[in-house]
Amino acid sequence: MSATPQHPQKNRVSRRVLAATAGLVTVGALVAAMPAGAHDRGKGHGHGHQPRTVDVQLLSFNDLHGNLEPPAGSAGTVSETQADGTVTSVPAGGVEYLATSLRTARKGNPYSVTAAGGDMVGASPLLSGLFHDEPTIEALNGLDLDVTAVGNHEFDEGATELARLQNGGCHPVEGCYEKGKKFKGADFPYLAANVTSEKTGKPILKPYTVWKKNGVKIGFIGVTLEGTPNIVTANGVKGLKFHDEIETVNKYAKELDRQGVKSIVALIHEGGAPASASYNYDCDSPGAGDGISGPIVDIAKGITPKVDALVTGHTHQAYVCTVPDPSGKPRMVTSASSFGKLYTDTTLTYDRRTNDIVRTSVESANHIVSRDQAKATDMTKLIARWNTLAAPIANRPQGWITADINGRGSTAPEKPLGNLIADAQLEGLAPADKGGAVVAFMNPGGIRADLVHAASGSEGDGVVTYGEAFTVQPFTNMMNVVDLTGAQLVAALQQQVSGSNEASPKILQVSKGLTYTLDLTKSGADRVVADTIRLNGEAIDPAKTYRVAMNEFLAGGGDGFAALGEGTNKLVGASDLDLFNAYLAAHSTADAPLAPPATDRITVVQ
């Protein structure tokens, strides 16, 4: 199973750190949530003779998730296949380097537009998440981002908070973070063509924007995945409706076409899985689009030929493919991994006579955001400024470890960090007055990083700081303990590999005492071998009631776990981050650090 698909939850940083976050106010706040002039991002007017065609440079990236600093551990590397077939890991990412990469790429390209495929914020490290992602929006402004689609994570804190990120204004509860400074908001438009208000039926943000320069016009339509409500907490999508990606893009492509905008790019927060994890893998081998699978393939095949290129995201994968459009013609579909580790450079040849893109001339490639280039000094200053504000909280030691404990960087069904988190949740909620839990489940997508042994600052190797723990579990979800029957518990385990999770399994991380066999040679629910499921050595009794701990996202049936949403007799406990930090404090000291837990709970047959 891939460790990359995103399974978001609500980021309620302030529950733990500052104050309670504001609730959802009105969806109507978003209707005008777009900066003035955003429909004309380019400037200037041409004079004299102009050549018939002009090359427009489209720079794009996706799934930044507030990673302003270079991501630590395996989450901060890119796989690259060498000429001799070997694969190496290249350190990459960080906005200081992303800014330099983009600025260098733009040189010599008078027609250059920068777009993003969603999830710019949300599930962010503490440097951004602590401040409700204001630092990331500020950084994106400095990167000269022209436009982005919304992703599912843009809804982690609800529609009203998304409107604030767009329009500016200080946080409604926590106020302004810097004396005398008011948050200005994004100076680029967020597009949400397929997200409408349940009350008005209208898009909550602009569905599209048109970039213009010297008579060149390119339309951008932005959508997130239709399944966003299944992977975001209910409060995050309250009052909203999410529509089919293909139907929405086709609708607005027709509208742009009627306006004379013939060159169109779709920004789609949904993605695919290439056959290789290497960023330079040729996914058009042996034929166009043969090396990629997943939801984006069917979406690309259904989107009108009026759209000339697709910038995608969500799966955190790297690919540059040509997938045939409904007329059978190849069309570029790109994704640039995640966390600012790559950017895509696409050349769109614009024909001034037809106002359209010459599809046969489209070229595209992903490039590593290397850390051996100069840092952008403005981004260095931005990071330092926010780090100064975060330092008193971020640098507090929470525990000690003997070695890396992999979570995000592990591709195995059972992850060492997943076991550690589940054990922390069970221990914190097992006492009778805390819920009486006998088992705990953790969703793998909620593990956002590895615990890295090497020091991230001046704390010393092996020290886990609050900032590092927060980066692993940035959602600050409240924990729930519920009653489930044995039958429901078994059904939940089977839902890991069936229903909506059959094509891309989501293997829950389980607390100590729960064991079973996962037989990947079988199909559907049969992959969980029911008669092997044991809790503390005993078979699960279908009729017995068990107290089960999980975060509120899973307790709401998120990620396709309908059985977990059937729990009764709910008790709300501490946050997942509180329990994680308490466990680290209780089980490690400088003299006796915590070792990575064994991964022996799920027996995998392949």
XYZ file of C-alpha atoms in Angstrom:
606
model
C 0.000 0.000 0.000
C 1.225 3.474 -0.807
C 1.951 5.778 2.088
C 1.091 8.855 0.105
C -2.692 9.167 -0.415
C -4.153 11.902 1.714
C -6.698 11.267 4.445
C -7.265 14.660 6.011
C -8.845 15.618 9.211
C -9.569 18.922 10.861
C -6.588 21.034 11.906
C -7.520 22.463 15.274
C -4.143 23.671 16.378
C -5.505 26.228 18.754
C -7.312 23.663 20.909
C -3.888 22.572 22.048
C -1.810 25.689 21.745
C -3.697 28.945 21.799
C -7.497 29.197 21.901
C -10.574 27.595 20.410
C -10.926 28.075 16.687
C -13.883 29.902 15.228
C -16.829 27.830 14.102
C -18.297 27.856 10.636
C -20.123 31.132 10.095
C -21.649 31.516 6.672
C -20.770 30.028 3.348
C -21.885 33.304 1.794
C -18.664 34.886 3.036
C -16.871 33.081 0.235
C -18.955 34.237 -2.712
C -16.870 37.357 -3.235
C -13.683 35.751 -1.938
C -11.337 36.625 -4.758
C -8.861 39.460 -5.099
C -9.777 42.324 -7.376
C -8.248 42.049 -10.803
C -7.609 38.349 -10.498
C -9.151 37.807 -13.915
C -6.253 39.679 -15.484
C -3.107 38.300 -13.944
C -0.740 39.367 -16.740
C 0.145 42.981 -17.457
C 1.040 45.044 -20.489
C -0.144 45.352 -24.058
C 1.707 44.423 -27.211
C 2.619 46.894 -29.940
C 3.744 46.398 -33.511
C 4.225 43.123 -35.329
C 3.751 39.942 -33.300
C 4.656 36.406 -34.334
C 1.750 34.037 -34.897
C 2.715 31.766 -32.006
C 4.138 32.496 -28.585
C 5.407 29.996 -26.024
C 3.707 30.346 -22.654
C 5.580 28.824 -19.726
C 3.305 27.111 -17.204
C 5.067 26.430 -13.906
C 3.091 24.297 -11.472
C 3.263 22.429 -8.181
C 0.812 20.864 -5.751
C 0.295 19.608 -2.187
C 2.665 22.014 -0.442
C 0.843 21.451 2.877
C 2.527 24.402 4.544
C 6.009 22.882 4.285
C 7.965 26.114 4.358
C 11.112 24.520 5.750
C 12.708 21.531 3.986
C 10.808 18.387 5.059
C 12.816 16.114 7.359
C 13.740 12.488 6.790
C 12.408 10.421 3.921
C 9.510 12.865 3.446
C 12.084 15.352 2.172
C 13.597 13.261 -0.612
C 12.820 12.553 -4.258
C 13.554 9.230 -5.958
C 15.585 9.580 -9.152
C 16.434 6.776 -11.589
C 20.006 7.019 -12.900
C 21.240 6.121 -16.373
C 22.440 2.734 -15.118
C 19.004 1.903 -13.679
C 19.870 2.473 -10.037
C 17.602 4.686 -7.922
C 18.955 7.383 -5.642
C 17.249 9.625 -3.066
C 17.793 13.338 -3.578
C 17.085 15.818 -0.731
C 14.559 18.364 -1.978
C 12.005 20.951 -0.973
C 11.656 24.036 1.192
C 10.258 27.361 -0.024
C 13.674 29.036 0.090
C 14.712 26.670 -2.693
C 11.315 26.531 -4.415
C 11.375 30.312 -4.788
C 14.863 30.183 -6.315
C 13.853 27.350 -8.668
C 10.761 29.180 -9.928
C 12.550 32.502 -10.323
C 15.408 30.864 -12.212
C 12.975 28.994 -14.466
C 11.125 32.206 -15.346
C 14.245 33.926 -16.676
C 14.053 34.385 -20.430
C 10.335 33.533 -20.457
C 8.304 36.738 -20.823
C 5.074 34.742 -20.892
C 5.175 32.773 -17.641
C 2.271 31.819 -15.389
C 2.475 29.851 -12.123
C -0.403 27.612 -11.004
C -0.998 25.065 -8.248
C -3.121 21.956 -7.848
C -4.488 22.435 -4.326
C -3.614 21.522 -0.723
C -1.333 24.495 -0.361
C -2.284 24.558 3.313
C -3.624 22.102 5.868
C -1.894 19.240 7.705
C 0.945 21.734 7.949
C 4.046 21.625 10.157
C 3.898 23.743 13.287
C 5.649 26.741 11.702
C 2.592 27.281 9.501
C -0.142 25.337 11.300
C 0.333 27.161 14.601
C -0.650 30.380 12.844
C -3.548 28.959 10.823
C -1.344 28.853 7.706
C -0.914 32.607 7.379
C 2.860 32.092 6.875
C 2.235 29.808 3.882
C -0.155 32.228 2.176
C 2.421 34.967 2.708
C 5.111 32.728 1.165
C 2.915 31.871 -1.841
C 2.352 35.576 -2.422
C 6.123 35.987 -2.433
C 6.496 33.086 -4.882
C 4.235 35.001 -7.311
C 1.675 32.212 -7.502
C -0.964 33.250 -10.052
C -3.761 30.799 -9.278
C -4.547 27.576 -7.423
C -7.398 25.123 -7.134
C -8.702 24.310 -3.690
C -7.803 20.896 -2.334
C -9.587 18.910 0.322
C -7.246 20.274 3.001
C -8.307 23.829 2.257
C -11.557 22.810 4.007
C -9.930 21.432 7.177
C -11.021 24.468 9.192
C -14.215 25.184 7.282
C -15.399 27.497 4.539
C -15.222 30.683 6.576
C -11.553 30.144 7.403
C -10.873 29.474 3.718
C -12.552 32.802 2.931
C -10.233 34.508 5.425
C -7.162 32.970 3.801
C -8.376 34.394 0.493
C -9.557 37.813 1.643
C -7.341 38.519 4.640
C -8.127 39.708 8.131
C -6.861 38.513 11.469
C -8.085 35.277 13.021
C -11.537 35.760 14.604
C -10.464 34.215 17.920
C -6.701 34.527 18.118
C -6.453 37.926 16.462
C -3.335 39.238 14.769
C -0.101 37.369 15.400
C 2.234 40.320 14.871
C 1.684 43.692 16.515
C 0.569 46.310 14.029
C 0.294 43.800 11.166
C -2.970 42.645 9.654
C -3.017 39.462 7.582
C -3.514 40.520 3.945
C -4.753 37.220 2.533
C -3.873 35.586 -0.768
C -3.129 37.886 -3.715
C -3.908 34.972 -6.055
C -7.356 33.457 -6.593
C -8.417 30.169 -5.060
C -10.711 28.395 -7.546
C -13.495 26.038 -6.447
C -15.720 25.417 -9.463
C -17.281 22.227 -8.088
C -17.935 23.419 -4.520
C -21.282 25.123 -4.065
C -23.293 26.504 -1.193
C -26.205 24.270 -0.203
C -28.255 27.420 0.378
C -27.584 29.298 -2.856
C -26.436 26.554 -5.210
C -23.636 28.857 -6.372
C -19.872 28.220 -6.252
C -18.386 29.440 -2.981
C -15.346 30.794 -4.807
C -14.738 31.834 -8.393
C -14.900 28.775 -10.667
C -12.279 30.082 -13.079
C -9.921 32.929 -13.862
C -8.345 34.180 -17.095
C -4.643 35.044 -17.253
C -3.874 37.699 -19.865
C -0.753 39.234 -21.303
C -0.277 41.109 -24.585
C -3.437 39.615 -26.035
C -2.623 36.069 -24.892
C -5.467 34.620 -22.830
C -5.412 31.350 -20.861
C -8.332 30.232 -18.734
C -7.849 28.241 -15.530
C -10.655 26.136 -14.023
C -10.112 24.766 -10.520
C -11.816 21.787 -8.845
C -11.178 19.521 -5.882
C -12.074 15.848 -5.741
C -15.800 15.137 -5.519
C -15.125 12.820 -2.566
C -13.808 15.626 -0.341
C -16.635 15.180 2.243
C -15.484 11.587 2.798
C -12.002 12.666 3.838
C -12.651 15.866 5.784
C -14.427 16.173 9.122
C -18.113 17.070 8.901
C -17.619 20.573 10.329
C -15.107 21.350 7.603
C -17.627 20.832 4.799
C -20.779 21.930 6.596
C -23.160 23.772 4.270
C -21.228 22.759 1.144
C -21.902 20.458 -1.797
C -19.193 18.868 -3.943
C -19.886 18.035 -7.585
C -18.511 15.731 -10.276
C -15.116 16.889 -11.547
C -15.687 16.044 -15.224
C -19.138 17.623 -15.478
C -17.949 20.772 -13.704
C -14.809 21.295 -15.791
C -16.742 20.653 -19.013
C -19.439 23.141 -18.001
C -16.999 25.974 -17.381
C -14.797 25.090 -20.357
C -17.859 25.659 -22.521
C -18.497 28.972 -20.761
C -14.901 30.111 -21.304
C -15.070 29.023 -24.941
C -18.165 31.184 -25.460
C -16.204 34.123 -24.044
C -13.506 33.584 -26.654
C -11.058 31.931 -24.283
C -9.888 28.931 -26.304
C -6.778 28.030 -24.277
C -7.799 26.316 -21.037
C -5.940 24.548 -18.223
C -7.779 22.503 -15.584
C -6.367 22.499 -12.041
C -7.697 19.299 -10.491
C -7.048 18.185 -6.926
C -7.237 14.509 -7.736
C -4.465 12.290 -8.994
C -3.039 8.990 -10.031
C -0.329 6.472 -9.283
C 2.573 6.025 -11.701
C 4.103 2.559 -12.032
C 7.387 3.891 -10.606
C 8.076 6.191 -7.660
C 10.946 7.872 -9.526
C 10.122 11.425 -10.518
C 11.809 10.951 -13.923
C 9.886 7.774 -14.816
C 8.425 7.827 -18.324
C 4.748 7.095 -17.761
C 4.107 7.235 -21.511
C 5.886 3.928 -21.946
C 5.153 1.783 -23.847
C 2.217 3.965 -24.979
C 0.596 7.270 -24.021
C -0.477 7.156 -20.376
C 0.234 3.424 -20.034
C 2.339 3.961 -16.926
C -0.280 5.642 -14.772
C -3.432 4.413 -13.031
C -5.922 5.831 -10.572
C -8.873 8.244 -10.604
C -7.197 10.924 -12.711
C -7.042 8.604 -15.737
C -10.824 8.316 -16.088
C -11.237 11.992 -15.274
C -8.744 12.965 -17.981
C -10.486 10.723 -20.509
C -13.811 12.404 -19.739
C -12.805 16.060 -19.804
C -13.670 17.948 -22.980
C -10.957 18.434 -25.632
C -11.471 22.186 -25.108
C -9.125 21.773 -22.114
C -5.483 21.739 -23.216
C -3.665 20.478 -20.098
C -4.395 19.109 -16.623
C -2.406 20.069 -13.515
C -3.284 17.532 -10.826
C -2.398 16.547 -7.245
C -3.735 14.836 -4.116
C -1.819 11.541 -4.410
C 1.582 13.178 -3.784
C 3.005 11.395 -6.819
C 5.260 12.693 -9.587
C 4.246 12.205 -13.212
C 4.180 13.857 -16.614
C 1.910 11.794 -18.872
C -0.179 12.195 -21.983
C -3.610 10.655 -21.472
C -5.942 10.645 -24.499
C -8.869 13.076 -24.353
C -12.390 11.977 -25.459
C -11.439 12.577 -29.101
C -8.413 10.297 -28.763
C -5.808 13.056 -28.916
C -2.992 13.022 -26.325
C -3.209 15.664 -23.583
C -0.671 16.520 -20.894
C -1.464 15.468 -17.308
C 1.063 16.462 -14.646
C 1.720 16.239 -10.911
C 4.764 17.448 -8.972
C 4.963 15.159 -5.921
C 4.386 17.172 -2.718
C 5.890 19.494 -0.105
C 7.539 21.696 -2.755
C 10.068 19.013 -3.710
C 9.375 19.312 -7.448
C 7.950 21.799 -9.874
C 6.612 21.145 -13.378
C 7.679 23.260 -16.350
C 5.217 22.982 -19.249
C 5.494 24.828 -22.563
C 2.141 25.793 -24.063
C 2.472 27.066 -27.628
C -0.242 29.694 -28.093
C -1.556 30.417 -31.617
C -2.615 34.071 -31.824
C -4.797 33.402 -34.887
C -6.917 30.676 -33.234
C -6.339 31.829 -29.620
C -5.744 28.159 -28.833
C -2.889 25.952 -27.708
C -1.095 23.905 -30.366
C -1.451 20.569 -28.578
C 1.156 18.764 -30.644
C 3.765 21.258 -29.421
C 3.077 20.891 -25.683
C 6.156 19.794 -23.752
C 6.476 19.196 -20.032
C 8.956 17.934 -17.433
C 9.293 17.753 -13.667
C 12.356 19.292 -12.019
C 13.827 18.708 -8.568
C 13.784 21.627 -6.143
C 17.390 20.994 -5.210
C 18.868 22.098 -1.895
C 22.292 22.763 -3.438
C 21.128 26.035 -5.000
C 21.059 29.451 -3.366
C 18.282 30.168 -0.892
C 15.838 32.987 -1.641
C 16.681 35.565 1.011
C 13.122 36.883 1.282
C 11.883 33.387 2.136
C 14.711 32.905 4.643
C 13.620 36.105 6.387
C 9.970 35.040 6.321
C 10.786 31.676 7.923
C 13.014 33.289 10.555
C 10.315 35.817 11.467
C 7.639 33.176 12.031
C 10.085 30.796 13.743
C 10.825 33.488 16.294
C 7.120 33.645 17.146
C 6.794 29.840 17.237
C 10.039 29.042 19.096
C 8.764 29.116 22.699
C 6.270 26.368 21.854
C 8.059 24.547 19.046
C 11.347 23.881 20.855
C 9.952 22.266 24.007
C 11.288 18.676 24.359
C 8.562 16.017 24.499
C 10.617 12.823 24.519
C 13.651 10.964 23.241
C 14.126 8.266 20.566
C 16.997 5.932 19.649
C 16.514 6.052 15.863
C 14.164 7.246 13.117
C 10.606 6.015 13.624
C 9.074 5.952 10.171
C 5.461 6.831 9.467
C 4.987 8.911 6.347
C 8.155 7.484 4.884
C 7.094 3.866 5.320
C 5.303 2.120 2.452
C 4.525 -0.990 4.522
C 0.926 -1.649 5.626
C 2.047 -1.570 9.263
C 4.242 1.387 10.155
C 6.422 1.733 13.277
C 5.124 5.230 13.946
C 1.558 4.049 13.377
C 2.015 1.469 16.126
C 3.485 4.097 18.439
C 0.568 6.477 17.876
C -2.064 3.753 18.341
C -0.358 2.580 21.546
C -0.335 6.144 22.851
C -4.049 6.470 22.164
C -4.847 3.161 23.851
C -2.778 3.928 26.932
C -4.308 7.375 27.342
C -7.893 6.171 26.936
C -7.768 2.751 28.638
C -8.501 3.976 32.206
C -12.174 3.581 33.052
C -12.633 7.303 33.658
C -10.974 8.097 30.306
C -13.151 5.804 28.195
C -12.130 2.242 29.048
C -10.682 1.542 25.594
C -9.399 -1.966 24.825
C -8.090 -1.227 21.329
C -7.181 1.854 19.272
C -7.188 2.549 15.518
C -5.211 5.233 13.679
C -5.756 6.151 10.018
C -2.468 6.028 8.074
C -3.073 9.271 6.192
C -3.210 11.150 9.480
C 0.479 10.407 10.029
C 2.045 13.357 8.260
C 5.797 12.836 8.845
C 8.442 10.565 10.340
C 9.992 11.046 13.773
C 13.585 11.787 12.819
C 16.524 11.083 15.138
C 18.743 13.834 13.741
C 18.284 17.222 15.385
C 16.103 19.711 13.512
C 17.586 22.623 15.456
C 19.678 23.089 18.560
C 17.835 20.479 20.629
C 20.316 17.653 19.959
C 19.979 14.301 18.223
C 17.231 12.019 19.477
C 15.168 14.773 21.085
C 11.532 14.960 19.950
C 10.367 18.573 20.176
C 6.797 19.797 20.317
C 7.214 21.126 16.786
C 8.331 17.701 15.521
C 5.474 15.912 17.291
C 3.037 18.456 15.881
C 4.373 17.858 12.366
C 3.549 14.151 12.778
C 0.017 14.851 14.072
C -0.944 18.387 12.999
C -4.730 18.017 12.991
C -5.154 18.122 16.768
C -8.183 15.868 16.448
C -10.154 15.121 19.581
C -10.131 11.446 20.516
C -13.328 9.418 20.819
C -14.016 6.142 22.607
C -17.117 4.301 21.385
C -18.915 0.987 21.768
C -18.599 -1.324 18.760
C -19.746 -4.907 18.490
C -17.246 -7.543 17.494
C -19.068 -7.811 14.169
C -18.644 -4.071 13.559
C -14.986 -4.267 14.531
C -14.372 -7.050 11.998
C -16.367 -5.144 9.372
C -14.167 -2.076 9.929
C -11.013 -4.118 9.350
C -12.529 -5.527 6.155
C -13.392 -2.001 4.962
C -9.648 -1.322 4.818
C -9.510 -3.382 1.611
C -13.054 -3.314 0.244
C -15.698 -0.859 -0.900
C -14.208 2.553 -1.611
C -10.845 1.315 -0.318
C -10.583 -1.778 -2.508
C -8.502 -0.198 -5.269
C -6.240 1.677 -2.847
C -6.300 0.004 0.589
C -6.172 2.142 3.710
C -4.614 -0.044 6.390
C -5.463 1.132 9.888
C -2.631 1.265 12.388
C -3.592 -0.852 15.400
C -2.631 -0.814 19.061
C -0.724 -3.642 20.732
C -2.817 -6.726 21.419
C -4.699 -6.718 18.106
C -3.316 -9.132 15.504
C -4.526 -10.543 12.206
C -3.420 -11.737 8.763
C -3.683 -9.552 5.673
C -3.628 -11.777 2.586
C -2.983 -9.565 -0.430
C -3.231 -12.518 -2.820
C -7.006 -12.459 -2.248
C -9.507 -9.789 -3.293
C -11.885 -7.442 -1.500
C -12.883 -8.064 2.106
C -11.388 -11.573 1.957
C -7.947 -9.998 2.161
C -8.568 -9.603 5.890
C -8.579 -13.213 7.106
C -11.427 -13.031 9.608
C -10.599 -16.122 11.645
C -7.091 -14.815 12.366
C -8.277 -11.637 14.120
C -7.301 -11.755 17.792
C -7.449 -9.256 20.637
C -5.020 -10.116 23.393
C -4.926 -13.677 22.056
C -8.685 -14.201 21.980
C -10.899 -14.427 18.895
C -13.284 -11.511 18.364
C -16.809 -12.339 19.574
C -19.288 -10.887 17.027
C -21.911 -10.313 19.723
C -19.616 -8.815 22.359
C -19.234 -5.051 22.885
C -15.748 -3.549 22.721
C -14.643 -0.051 23.703
C -12.653 1.305 20.751
C -10.512 4.470 20.651
C -10.018 6.501 17.477
C -9.819 10.123 16.388
C -13.024 11.999 15.594
C -12.354 11.752 11.867
C -12.543 7.948 11.952
C -15.368 8.023 14.487
C -17.350 9.972 11.901
C -16.893 7.176 9.361
C -14.125 9.002 7.476
C -11.919 7.307 4.858
C -14.637 4.817 3.979
C -14.861 3.239 7.460
C -18.634 3.266 7.787
C -18.515 0.611 10.524
C -16.469 2.893 12.766
C -19.113 5.578 12.326
C -21.710 3.252 13.879
C -20.191 3.531 17.371
C -22.418 4.348 20.338
C -21.933 5.544 23.922
C -19.292 8.042 22.780
C -16.871 9.647 25.188
C -14.734 12.544 23.934
C -11.205 12.513 25.300
C -8.033 14.538 24.940
C -6.551 15.440 21.559
C -4.454 12.952 19.628
C -1.433 15.248 19.971
C -1.846 15.486 23.752
C -1.916 11.692 24.052
C 1.077 11.312 21.727
C 3.170 13.772 23.733
C 2.079 12.261 27.051
C 3.163 8.814 25.836
C 6.567 10.113 24.743
C 7.066 11.755 28.132
C 6.017 8.630 30.027
C 8.103 6.161 28.034
C 11.356 7.964 27.297
C 14.124 9.910 29.002
C 17.445 11.252 27.815
C 19.119 8.231 29.431
C 16.502 5.717 28.279
C 15.205 6.822 24.849
C 12.336 5.074 23.094
C 13.204 2.531 20.390
C 11.095 2.090 17.236
C 8.329 -0.439 18.000
C 8.303 -3.781 16.220
C 5.888 -4.193 13.321
C 4.491 -7.630 14.128
C 0.768 -7.008 14.540
C -0.311 -7.494 10.935
C 0.978 -10.599 9.165
C 1.123 -9.751 5.467
C 0.836 -12.454 2.784
C 1.827 -11.246 -0.703
